[in-house]
JSON list of C-alpha atoms in Angstrom, two decimals:
[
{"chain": "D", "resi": 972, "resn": "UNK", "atom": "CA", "xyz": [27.72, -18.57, 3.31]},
{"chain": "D", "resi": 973, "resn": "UNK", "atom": "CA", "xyz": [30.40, -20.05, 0.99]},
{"chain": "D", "resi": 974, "resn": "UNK", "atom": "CA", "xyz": [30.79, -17.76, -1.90]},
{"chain": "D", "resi": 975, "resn": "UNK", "atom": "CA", "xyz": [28.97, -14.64, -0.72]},
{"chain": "D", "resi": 976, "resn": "UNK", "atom": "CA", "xyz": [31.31, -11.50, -1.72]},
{"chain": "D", "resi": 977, "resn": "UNK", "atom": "CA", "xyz": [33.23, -10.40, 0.89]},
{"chain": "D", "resi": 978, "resn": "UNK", "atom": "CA", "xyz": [33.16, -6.65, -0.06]},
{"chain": "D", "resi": 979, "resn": "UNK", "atom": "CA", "xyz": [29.09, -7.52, 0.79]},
{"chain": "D", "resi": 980, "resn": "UNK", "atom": "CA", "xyz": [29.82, -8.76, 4.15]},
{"chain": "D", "resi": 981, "resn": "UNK", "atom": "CA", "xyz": [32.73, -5.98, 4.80]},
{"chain": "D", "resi": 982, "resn": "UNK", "atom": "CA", "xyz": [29.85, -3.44, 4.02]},
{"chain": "D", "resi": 983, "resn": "UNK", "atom": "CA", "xyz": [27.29, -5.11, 6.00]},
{"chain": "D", "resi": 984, "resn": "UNK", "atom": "CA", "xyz": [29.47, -5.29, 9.04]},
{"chain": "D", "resi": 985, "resn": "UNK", "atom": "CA", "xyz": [30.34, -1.81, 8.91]},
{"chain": "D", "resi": 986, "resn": "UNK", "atom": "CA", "xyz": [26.55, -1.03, 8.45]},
{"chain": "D", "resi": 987, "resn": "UNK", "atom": "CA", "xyz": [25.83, -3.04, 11.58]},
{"chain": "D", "resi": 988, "resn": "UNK", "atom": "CA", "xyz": [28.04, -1.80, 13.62]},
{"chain": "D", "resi": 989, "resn": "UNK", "atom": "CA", "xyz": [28.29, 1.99, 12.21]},
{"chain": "D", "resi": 990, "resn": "UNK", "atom": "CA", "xyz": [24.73, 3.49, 10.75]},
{"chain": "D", "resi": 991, "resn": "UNK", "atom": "CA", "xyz": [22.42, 0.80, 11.78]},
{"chain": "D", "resi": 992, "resn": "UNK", "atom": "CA", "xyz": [23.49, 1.02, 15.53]},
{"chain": "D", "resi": 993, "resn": "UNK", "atom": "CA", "xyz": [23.26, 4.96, 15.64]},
{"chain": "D", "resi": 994, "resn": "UNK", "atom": "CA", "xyz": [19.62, 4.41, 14.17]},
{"chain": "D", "resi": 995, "resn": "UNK", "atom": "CA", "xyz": [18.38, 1.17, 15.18]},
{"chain": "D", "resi": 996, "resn": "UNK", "atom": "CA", "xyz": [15.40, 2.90, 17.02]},
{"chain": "D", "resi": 997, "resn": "UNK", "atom": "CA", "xyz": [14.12, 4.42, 13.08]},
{"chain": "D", "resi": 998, "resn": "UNK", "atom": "CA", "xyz": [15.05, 0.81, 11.52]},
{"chain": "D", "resi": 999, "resn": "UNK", "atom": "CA", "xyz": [12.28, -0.57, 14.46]},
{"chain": "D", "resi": 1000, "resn": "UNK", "atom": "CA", "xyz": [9.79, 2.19, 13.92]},
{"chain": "D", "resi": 1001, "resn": "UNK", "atom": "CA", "xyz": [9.90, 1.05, 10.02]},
{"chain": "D", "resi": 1002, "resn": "UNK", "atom": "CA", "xyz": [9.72, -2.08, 10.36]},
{"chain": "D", "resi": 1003, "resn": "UNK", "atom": "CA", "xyz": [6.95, -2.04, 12.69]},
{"chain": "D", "resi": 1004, "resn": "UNK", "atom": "CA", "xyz": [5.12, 0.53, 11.88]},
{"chain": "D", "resi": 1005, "resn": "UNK", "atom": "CA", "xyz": [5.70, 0.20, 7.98]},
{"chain": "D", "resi": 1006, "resn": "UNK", "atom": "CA", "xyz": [7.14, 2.72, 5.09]},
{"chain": "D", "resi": 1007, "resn": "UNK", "atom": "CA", "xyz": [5.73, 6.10, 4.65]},
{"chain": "D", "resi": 1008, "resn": "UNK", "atom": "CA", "xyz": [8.28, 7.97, 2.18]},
{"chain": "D", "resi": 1009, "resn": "UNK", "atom": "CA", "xyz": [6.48, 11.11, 0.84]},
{"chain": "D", "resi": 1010, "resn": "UNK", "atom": "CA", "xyz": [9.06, 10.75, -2.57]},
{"chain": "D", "resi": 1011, "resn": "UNK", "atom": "CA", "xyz": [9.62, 8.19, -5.33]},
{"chain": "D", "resi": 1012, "resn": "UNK", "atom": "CA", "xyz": [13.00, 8.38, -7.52]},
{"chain": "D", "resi": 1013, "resn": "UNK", "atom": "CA", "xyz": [12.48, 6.73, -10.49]},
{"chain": "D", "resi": 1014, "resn": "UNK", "atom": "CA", "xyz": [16.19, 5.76, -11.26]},
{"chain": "D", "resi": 1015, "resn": "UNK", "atom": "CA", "xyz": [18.75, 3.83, -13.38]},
{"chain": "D", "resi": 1016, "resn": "UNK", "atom": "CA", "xyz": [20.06, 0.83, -12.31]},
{"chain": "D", "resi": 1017, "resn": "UNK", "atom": "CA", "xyz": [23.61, 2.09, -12.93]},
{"chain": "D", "resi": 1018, "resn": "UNK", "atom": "CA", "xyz": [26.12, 1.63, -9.84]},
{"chain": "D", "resi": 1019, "resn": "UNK", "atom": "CA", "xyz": [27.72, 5.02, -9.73]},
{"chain": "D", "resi": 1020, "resn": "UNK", "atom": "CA", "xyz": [23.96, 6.82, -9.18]},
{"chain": "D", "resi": 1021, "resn": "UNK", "atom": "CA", "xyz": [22.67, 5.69, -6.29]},
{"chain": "D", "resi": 1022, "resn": "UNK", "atom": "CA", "xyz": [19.47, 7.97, -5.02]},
{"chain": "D", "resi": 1023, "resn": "UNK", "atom": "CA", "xyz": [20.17, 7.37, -1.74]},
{"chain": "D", "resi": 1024, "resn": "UNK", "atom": "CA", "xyz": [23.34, 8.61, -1.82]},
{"chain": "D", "resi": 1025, "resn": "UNK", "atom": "CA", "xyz": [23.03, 11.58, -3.86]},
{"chain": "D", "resi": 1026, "resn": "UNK", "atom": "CA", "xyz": [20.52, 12.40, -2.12]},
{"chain": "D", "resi": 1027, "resn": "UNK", "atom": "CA", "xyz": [22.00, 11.08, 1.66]},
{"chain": "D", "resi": 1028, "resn": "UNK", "atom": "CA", "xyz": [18.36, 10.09, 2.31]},
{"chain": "D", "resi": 1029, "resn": "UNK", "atom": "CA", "xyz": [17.60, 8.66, 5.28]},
{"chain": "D", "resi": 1030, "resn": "UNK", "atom": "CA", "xyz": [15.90, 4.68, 5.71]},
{"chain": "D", "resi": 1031, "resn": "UNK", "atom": "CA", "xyz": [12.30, 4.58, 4.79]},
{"chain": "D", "resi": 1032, "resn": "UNK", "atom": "CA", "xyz": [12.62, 8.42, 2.83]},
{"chain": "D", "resi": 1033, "resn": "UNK", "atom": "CA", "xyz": [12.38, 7.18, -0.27]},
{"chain": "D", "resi": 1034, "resn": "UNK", "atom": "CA", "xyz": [10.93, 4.58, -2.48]},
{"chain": "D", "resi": 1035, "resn": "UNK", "atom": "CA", "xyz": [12.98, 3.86, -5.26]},
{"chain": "D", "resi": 1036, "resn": "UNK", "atom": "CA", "xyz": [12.89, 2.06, -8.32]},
{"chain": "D", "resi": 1037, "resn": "UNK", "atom": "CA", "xyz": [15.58, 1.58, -10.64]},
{"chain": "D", "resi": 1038, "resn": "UNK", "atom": "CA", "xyz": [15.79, 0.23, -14.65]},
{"chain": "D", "resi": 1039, "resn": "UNK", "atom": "CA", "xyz": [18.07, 0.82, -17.66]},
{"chain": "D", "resi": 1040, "resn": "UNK", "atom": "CA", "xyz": [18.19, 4.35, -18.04]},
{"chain": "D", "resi": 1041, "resn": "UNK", "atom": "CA", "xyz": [15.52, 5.16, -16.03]},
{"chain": "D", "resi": 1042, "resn": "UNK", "atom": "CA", "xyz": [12.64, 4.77, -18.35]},
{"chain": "D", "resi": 1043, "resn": "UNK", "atom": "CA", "xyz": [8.61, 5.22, -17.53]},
{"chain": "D", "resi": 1044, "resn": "UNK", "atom": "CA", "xyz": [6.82, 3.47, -20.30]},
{"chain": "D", "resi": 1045, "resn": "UNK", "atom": "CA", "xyz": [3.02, 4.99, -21.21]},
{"chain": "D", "resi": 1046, "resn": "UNK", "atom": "CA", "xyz": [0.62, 3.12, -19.47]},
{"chain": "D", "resi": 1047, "resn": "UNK", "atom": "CA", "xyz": [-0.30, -0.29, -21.28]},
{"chain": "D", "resi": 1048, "resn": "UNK", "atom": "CA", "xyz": [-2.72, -1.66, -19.03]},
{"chain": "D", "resi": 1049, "resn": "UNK", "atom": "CA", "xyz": [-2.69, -4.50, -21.59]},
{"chain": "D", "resi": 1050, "resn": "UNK", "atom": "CA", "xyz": [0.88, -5.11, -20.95]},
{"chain": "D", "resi": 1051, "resn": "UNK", "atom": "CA", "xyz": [0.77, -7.41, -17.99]},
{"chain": "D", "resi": 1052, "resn": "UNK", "atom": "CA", "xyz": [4.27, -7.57, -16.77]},
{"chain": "D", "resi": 1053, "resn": "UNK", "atom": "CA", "xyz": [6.03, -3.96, -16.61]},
{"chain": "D", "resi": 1054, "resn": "UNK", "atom": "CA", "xyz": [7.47, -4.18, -13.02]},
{"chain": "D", "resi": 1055, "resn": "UNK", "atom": "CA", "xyz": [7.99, -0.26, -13.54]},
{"chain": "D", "resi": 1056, "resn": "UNK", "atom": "CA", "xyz": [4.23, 0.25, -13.53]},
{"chain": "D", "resi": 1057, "resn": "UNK", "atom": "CA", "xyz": [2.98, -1.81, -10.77]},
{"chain": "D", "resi": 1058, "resn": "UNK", "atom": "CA", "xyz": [5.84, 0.20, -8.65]},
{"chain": "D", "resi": 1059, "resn": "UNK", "atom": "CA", "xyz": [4.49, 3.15, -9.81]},
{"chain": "D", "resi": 1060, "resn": "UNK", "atom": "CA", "xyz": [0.67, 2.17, -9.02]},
{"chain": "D", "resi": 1061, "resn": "UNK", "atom": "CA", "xyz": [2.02, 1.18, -5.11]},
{"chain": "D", "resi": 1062, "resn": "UNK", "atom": "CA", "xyz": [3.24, 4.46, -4.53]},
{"chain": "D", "resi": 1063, "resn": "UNK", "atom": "CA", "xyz": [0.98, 6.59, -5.70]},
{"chain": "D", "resi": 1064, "resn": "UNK", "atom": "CA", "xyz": [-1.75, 4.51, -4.86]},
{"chain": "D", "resi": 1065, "resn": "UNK", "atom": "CA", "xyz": [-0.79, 2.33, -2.20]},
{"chain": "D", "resi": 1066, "resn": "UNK", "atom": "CA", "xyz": [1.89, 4.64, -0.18]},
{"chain": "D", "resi": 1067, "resn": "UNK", "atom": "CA", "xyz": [0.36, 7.98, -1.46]},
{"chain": "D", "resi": 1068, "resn": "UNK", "atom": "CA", "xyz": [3.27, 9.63, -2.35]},
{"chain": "D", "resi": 1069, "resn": "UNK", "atom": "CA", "xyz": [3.64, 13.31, -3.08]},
{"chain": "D", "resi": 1070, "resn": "UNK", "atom": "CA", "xyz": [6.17, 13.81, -5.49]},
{"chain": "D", "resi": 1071, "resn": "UNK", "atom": "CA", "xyz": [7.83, 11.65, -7.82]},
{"chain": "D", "resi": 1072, "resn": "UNK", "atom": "CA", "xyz": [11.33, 12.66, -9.63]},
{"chain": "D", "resi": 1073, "resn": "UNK", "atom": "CA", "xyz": [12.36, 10.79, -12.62]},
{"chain": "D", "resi": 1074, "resn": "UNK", "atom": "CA", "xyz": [15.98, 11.20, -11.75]},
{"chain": "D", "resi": 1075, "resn": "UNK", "atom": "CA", "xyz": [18.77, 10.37, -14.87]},
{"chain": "D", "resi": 1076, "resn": "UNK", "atom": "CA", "xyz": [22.29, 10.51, -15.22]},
{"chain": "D", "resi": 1077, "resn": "UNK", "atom": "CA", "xyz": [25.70, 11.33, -17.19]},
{"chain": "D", "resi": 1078, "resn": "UNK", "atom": "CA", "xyz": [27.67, 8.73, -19.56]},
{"chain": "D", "resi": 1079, "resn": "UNK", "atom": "CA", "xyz": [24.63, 6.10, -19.10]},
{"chain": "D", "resi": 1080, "resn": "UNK", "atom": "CA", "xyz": [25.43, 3.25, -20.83]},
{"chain": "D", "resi": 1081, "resn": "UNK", "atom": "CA", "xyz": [21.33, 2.59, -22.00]},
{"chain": "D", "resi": 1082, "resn": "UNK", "atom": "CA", "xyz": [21.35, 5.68, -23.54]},
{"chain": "D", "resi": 1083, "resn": "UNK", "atom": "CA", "xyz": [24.53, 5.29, -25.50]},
{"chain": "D", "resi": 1084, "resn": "UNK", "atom": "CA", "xyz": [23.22, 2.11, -26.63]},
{"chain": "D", "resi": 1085, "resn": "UNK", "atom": "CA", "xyz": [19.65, 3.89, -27.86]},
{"chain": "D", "resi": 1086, "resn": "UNK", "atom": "CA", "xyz": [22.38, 6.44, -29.74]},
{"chain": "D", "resi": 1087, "resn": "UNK", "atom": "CA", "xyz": [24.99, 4.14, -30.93]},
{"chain": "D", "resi": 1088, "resn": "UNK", "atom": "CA", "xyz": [23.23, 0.62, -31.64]},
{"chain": "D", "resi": 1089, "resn": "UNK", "atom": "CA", "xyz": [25.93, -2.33, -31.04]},
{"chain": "D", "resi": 1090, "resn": "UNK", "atom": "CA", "xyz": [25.79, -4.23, -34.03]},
{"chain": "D", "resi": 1091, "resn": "UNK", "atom": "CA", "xyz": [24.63, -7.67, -32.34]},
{"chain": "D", "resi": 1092, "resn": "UNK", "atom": "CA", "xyz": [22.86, -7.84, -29.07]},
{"chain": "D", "resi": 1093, "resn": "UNK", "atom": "CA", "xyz": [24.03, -8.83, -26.24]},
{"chain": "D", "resi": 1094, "resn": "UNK", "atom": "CA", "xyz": [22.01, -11.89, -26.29]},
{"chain": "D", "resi": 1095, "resn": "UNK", "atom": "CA", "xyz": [19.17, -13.38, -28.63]},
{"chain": "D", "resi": 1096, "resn": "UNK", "atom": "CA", "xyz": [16.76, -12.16, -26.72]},
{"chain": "D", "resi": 1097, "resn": "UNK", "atom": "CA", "xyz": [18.04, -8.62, -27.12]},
{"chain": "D", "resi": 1098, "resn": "UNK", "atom": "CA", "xyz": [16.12, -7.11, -24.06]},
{"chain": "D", "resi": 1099, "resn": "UNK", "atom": "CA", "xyz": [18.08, -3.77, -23.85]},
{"chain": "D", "resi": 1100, "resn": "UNK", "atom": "CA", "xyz": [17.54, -3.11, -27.36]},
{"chain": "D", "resi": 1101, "resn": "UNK", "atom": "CA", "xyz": [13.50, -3.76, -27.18]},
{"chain": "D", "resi": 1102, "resn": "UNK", "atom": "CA", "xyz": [13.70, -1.70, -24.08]},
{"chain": "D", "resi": 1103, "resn": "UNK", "atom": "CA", "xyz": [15.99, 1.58, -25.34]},
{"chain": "D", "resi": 1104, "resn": "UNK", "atom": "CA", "xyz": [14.26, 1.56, -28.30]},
{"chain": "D", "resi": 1105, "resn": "UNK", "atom": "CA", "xyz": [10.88, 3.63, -27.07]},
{"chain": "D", "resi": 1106, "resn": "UNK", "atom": "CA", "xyz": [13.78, 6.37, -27.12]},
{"chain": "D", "resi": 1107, "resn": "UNK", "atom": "CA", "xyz": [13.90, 5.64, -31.01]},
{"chain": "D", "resi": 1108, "resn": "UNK", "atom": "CA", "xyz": [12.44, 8.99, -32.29]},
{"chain": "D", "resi": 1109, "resn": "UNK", "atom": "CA", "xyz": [14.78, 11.42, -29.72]},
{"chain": "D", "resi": 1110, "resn": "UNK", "atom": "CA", "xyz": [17.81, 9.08, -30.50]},
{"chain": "D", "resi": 1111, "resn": "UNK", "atom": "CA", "xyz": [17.52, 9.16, -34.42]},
{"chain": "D", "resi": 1112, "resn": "UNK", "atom": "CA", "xyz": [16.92, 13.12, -34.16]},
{"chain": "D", "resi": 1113, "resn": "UNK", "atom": "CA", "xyz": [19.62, 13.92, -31.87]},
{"chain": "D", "resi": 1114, "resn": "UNK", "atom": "CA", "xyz": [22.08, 11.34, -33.60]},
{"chain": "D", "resi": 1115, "resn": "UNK", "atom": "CA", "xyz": [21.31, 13.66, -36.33]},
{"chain": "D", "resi": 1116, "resn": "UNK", "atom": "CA", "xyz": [22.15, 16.84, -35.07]},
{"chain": "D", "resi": 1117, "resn": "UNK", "atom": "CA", "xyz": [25.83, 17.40, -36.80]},
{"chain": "D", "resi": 1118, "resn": "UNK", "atom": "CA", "xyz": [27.00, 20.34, -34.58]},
{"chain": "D", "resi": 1119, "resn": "UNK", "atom": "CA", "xyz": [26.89, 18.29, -31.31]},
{"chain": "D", "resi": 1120, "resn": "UNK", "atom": "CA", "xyz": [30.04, 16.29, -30.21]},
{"chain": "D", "resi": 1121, "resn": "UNK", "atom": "CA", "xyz": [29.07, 13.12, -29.47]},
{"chain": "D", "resi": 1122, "resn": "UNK", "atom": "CA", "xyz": [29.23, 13.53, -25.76]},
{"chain": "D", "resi": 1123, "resn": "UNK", "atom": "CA", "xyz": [26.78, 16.58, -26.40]},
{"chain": "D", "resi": 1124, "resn": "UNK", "atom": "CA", "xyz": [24.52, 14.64, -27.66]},
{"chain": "D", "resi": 1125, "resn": "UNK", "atom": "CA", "xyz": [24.80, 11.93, -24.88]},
{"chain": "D", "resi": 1126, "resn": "UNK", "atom": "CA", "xyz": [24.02, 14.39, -22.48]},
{"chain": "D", "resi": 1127, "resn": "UNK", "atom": "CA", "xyz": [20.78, 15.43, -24.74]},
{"chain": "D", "resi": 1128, "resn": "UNK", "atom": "CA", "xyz": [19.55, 12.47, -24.95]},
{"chain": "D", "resi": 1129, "resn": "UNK", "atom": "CA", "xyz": [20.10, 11.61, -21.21]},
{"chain": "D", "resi": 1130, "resn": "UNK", "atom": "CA", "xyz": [17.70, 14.68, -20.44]},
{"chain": "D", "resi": 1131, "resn": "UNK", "atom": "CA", "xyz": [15.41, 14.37, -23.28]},
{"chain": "D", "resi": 1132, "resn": "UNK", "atom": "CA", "xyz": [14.59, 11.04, -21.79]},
{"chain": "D", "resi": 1133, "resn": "UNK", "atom": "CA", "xyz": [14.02, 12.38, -18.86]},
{"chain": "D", "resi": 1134, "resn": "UNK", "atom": "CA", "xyz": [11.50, 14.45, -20.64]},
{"chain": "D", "resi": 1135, "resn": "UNK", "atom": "CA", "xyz": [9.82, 11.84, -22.11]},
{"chain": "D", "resi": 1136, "resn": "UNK", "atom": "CA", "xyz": [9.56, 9.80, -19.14]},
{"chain": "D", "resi": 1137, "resn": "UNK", "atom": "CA", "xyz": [7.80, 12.81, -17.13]},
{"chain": "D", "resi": 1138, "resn": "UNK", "atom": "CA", "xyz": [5.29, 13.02, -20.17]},
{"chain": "D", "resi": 1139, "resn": "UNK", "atom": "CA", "xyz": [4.91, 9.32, -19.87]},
{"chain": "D", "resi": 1140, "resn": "UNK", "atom": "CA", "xyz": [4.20, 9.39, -15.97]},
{"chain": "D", "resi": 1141, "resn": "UNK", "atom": "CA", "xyz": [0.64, 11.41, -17.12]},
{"chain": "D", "resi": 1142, "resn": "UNK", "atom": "CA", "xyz": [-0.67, 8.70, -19.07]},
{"chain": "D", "resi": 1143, "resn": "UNK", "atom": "CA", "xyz": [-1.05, 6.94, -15.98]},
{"chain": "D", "resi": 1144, "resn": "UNK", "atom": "CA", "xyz": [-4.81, 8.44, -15.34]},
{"chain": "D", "resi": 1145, "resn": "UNK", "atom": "CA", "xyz": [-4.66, 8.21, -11.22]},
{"chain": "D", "resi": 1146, "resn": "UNK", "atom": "CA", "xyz": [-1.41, 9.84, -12.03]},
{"chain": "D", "resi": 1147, "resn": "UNK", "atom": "CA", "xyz": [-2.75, 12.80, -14.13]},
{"chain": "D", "resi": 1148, "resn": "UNK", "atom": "CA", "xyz": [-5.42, 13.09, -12.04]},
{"chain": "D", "resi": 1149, "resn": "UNK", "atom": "CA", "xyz": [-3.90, 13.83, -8.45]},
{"chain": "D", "resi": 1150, "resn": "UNK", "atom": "CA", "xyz": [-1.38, 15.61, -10.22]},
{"chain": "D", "resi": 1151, "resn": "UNK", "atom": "CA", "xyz": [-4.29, 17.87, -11.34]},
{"chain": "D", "resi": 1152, "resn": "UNK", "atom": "CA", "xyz": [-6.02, 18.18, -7.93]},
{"chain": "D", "resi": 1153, "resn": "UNK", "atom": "CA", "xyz": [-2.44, 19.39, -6.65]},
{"chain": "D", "resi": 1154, "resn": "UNK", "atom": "CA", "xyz": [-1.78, 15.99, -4.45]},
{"chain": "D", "resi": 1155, "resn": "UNK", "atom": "CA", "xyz": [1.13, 14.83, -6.60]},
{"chain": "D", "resi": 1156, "resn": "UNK", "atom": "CA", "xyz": [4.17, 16.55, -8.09]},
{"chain": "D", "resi": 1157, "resn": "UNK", "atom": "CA", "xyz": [6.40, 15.44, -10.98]},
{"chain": "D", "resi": 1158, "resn": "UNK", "atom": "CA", "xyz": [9.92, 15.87, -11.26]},
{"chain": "D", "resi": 1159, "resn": "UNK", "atom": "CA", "xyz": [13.08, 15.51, -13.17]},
{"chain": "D", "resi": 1160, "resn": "UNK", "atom": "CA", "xyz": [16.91, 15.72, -13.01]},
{"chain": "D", "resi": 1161, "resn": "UNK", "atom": "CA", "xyz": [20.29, 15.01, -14.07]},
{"chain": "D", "resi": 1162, "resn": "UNK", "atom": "CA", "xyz": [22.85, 13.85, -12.02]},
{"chain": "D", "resi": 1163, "resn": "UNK", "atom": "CA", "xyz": [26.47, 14.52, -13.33]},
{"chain": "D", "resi": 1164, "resn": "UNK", "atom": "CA", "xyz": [28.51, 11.45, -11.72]},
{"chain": "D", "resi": 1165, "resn": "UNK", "atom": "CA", "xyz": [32.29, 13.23, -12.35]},
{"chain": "D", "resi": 1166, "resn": "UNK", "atom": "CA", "xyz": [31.59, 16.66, -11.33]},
{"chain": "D", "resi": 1167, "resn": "UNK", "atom": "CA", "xyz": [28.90, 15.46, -8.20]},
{"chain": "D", "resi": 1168, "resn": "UNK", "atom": "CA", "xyz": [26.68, 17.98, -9.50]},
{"chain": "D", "resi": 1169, "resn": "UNK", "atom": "CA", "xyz": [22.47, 17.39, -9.45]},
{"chain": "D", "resi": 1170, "resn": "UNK", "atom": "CA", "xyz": [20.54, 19.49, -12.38]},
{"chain": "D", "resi": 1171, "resn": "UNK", "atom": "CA", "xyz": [16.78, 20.24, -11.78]},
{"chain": "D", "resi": 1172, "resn": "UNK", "atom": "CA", "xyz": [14.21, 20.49, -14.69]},
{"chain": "D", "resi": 1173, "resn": "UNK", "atom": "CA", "xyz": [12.19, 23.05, -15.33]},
{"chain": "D", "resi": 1174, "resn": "UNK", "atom": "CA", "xyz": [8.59, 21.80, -15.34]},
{"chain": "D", "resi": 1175, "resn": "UNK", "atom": "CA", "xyz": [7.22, 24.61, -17.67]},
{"chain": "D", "resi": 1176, "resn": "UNK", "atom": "CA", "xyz": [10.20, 24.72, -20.02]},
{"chain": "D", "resi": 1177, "resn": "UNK", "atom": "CA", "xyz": [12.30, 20.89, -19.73]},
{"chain": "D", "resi": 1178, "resn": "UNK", "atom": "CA", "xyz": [14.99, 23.11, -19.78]},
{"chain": "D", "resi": 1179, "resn": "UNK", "atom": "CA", "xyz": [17.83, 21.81, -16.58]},
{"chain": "D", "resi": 1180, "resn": "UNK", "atom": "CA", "xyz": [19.55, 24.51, -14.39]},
{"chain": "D", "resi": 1181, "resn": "UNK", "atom": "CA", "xyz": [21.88, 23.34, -11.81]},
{"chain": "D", "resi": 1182, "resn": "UNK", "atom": "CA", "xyz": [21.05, 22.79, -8.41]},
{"chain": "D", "resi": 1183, "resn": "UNK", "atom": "CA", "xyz": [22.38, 24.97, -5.38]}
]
């Protein structure tokens, strides 16, 4: 294993020998008996927000899937190759989940990039710009909003994604439809990575309160 980052095998020694031996009976059960998580965190792929650790969630409690900024396209079923979707039809189709929570974050760097476009990409194929820019609309009308500092309207646009990715999740019909029959619930909140601090949204208003 040449090569391999030490910090990796540090970690995985310490996991060996620490969590995974105080639970090794749960890691069996799982892997026999396969994954049943009743939530899915729909979260960004940035380091510092982990769900499992904000959340301390046990192995096999949560099925998580992580992109830039957290984003939930509309459903294309044209599209063909949106990883996001097909890991959203598994779990709510496949593992039946009961609640999904679109879960976002402070100072993410995808959504400073939607607000403050670099002026070349960061290669020619430009894939974080094609991919921030279904936050287009909310960017250009927040980056317009004059009496906001600019981390006020970071944090705006952080949550009014979140927003838009909840309204995105029920354009997924199997989606809209359990929802509607009371067999799925939708979620979102903000996780402030300085403070430690987890805001919920309000599902009637979008409006986030913190969490207790």
């Amino acid at each position: 294993m040449t090569g391999f980052p030490e910090p990796l095998l540090e970690g995985y020694r310490s996991f060996r020998g620490g969590r995974y031996a105080r639970e090794q009976d749960r890691y069996r059960r799982l892997a026999e008996q396969g994954q049943a998580p009743e939530v899915m965190v729909i979260a960004c792929s940035d380091s510092r927000a982990a769900p499992e650790t904000i959340f301390n969630a046990a192995p096999g409690a949560l099925f998580t899937l992580r992109n830039v900024a957290n984003l939930v396209p509309p459903c294309e079923p044209d599209d063909g190759c949106c990883s996001t979707s097909a890991a959203l039809e598994f779990a709510v189709q496949g593992l039946k989940v009961r609640h999904i929570v679109v879960l976002g974050h402070a100072r993410c760097g995808g959504v400073r990039a939607a607000l403050h476009p670099p002026e070349e990409p960061l290669s020619s194929d430009d894939f974080i710009g094609r991919w921030m820019s279904r936050l287009g609309p909310a960017a250009g009308a927040i980056a317009g909003r004059g009496e906001l500092s600019d981390a006020e309207r970071q944090t705006a646009l952080e949550r009014a994604s979140i927003r838009q990715s909840v309204a995105n999740l029920r354009t997924f019909p199997w989606v809209s439809d359990l929802e509607g029959r009371g067999g799925l619930s939708l979620h979102g909140a903000w996780f402030d990575i300085a403070g430690g601090e987890l805001w919920v949204m309000d599902p009637a208003t979008g409006a986030f309160s913190r969490a207790g």
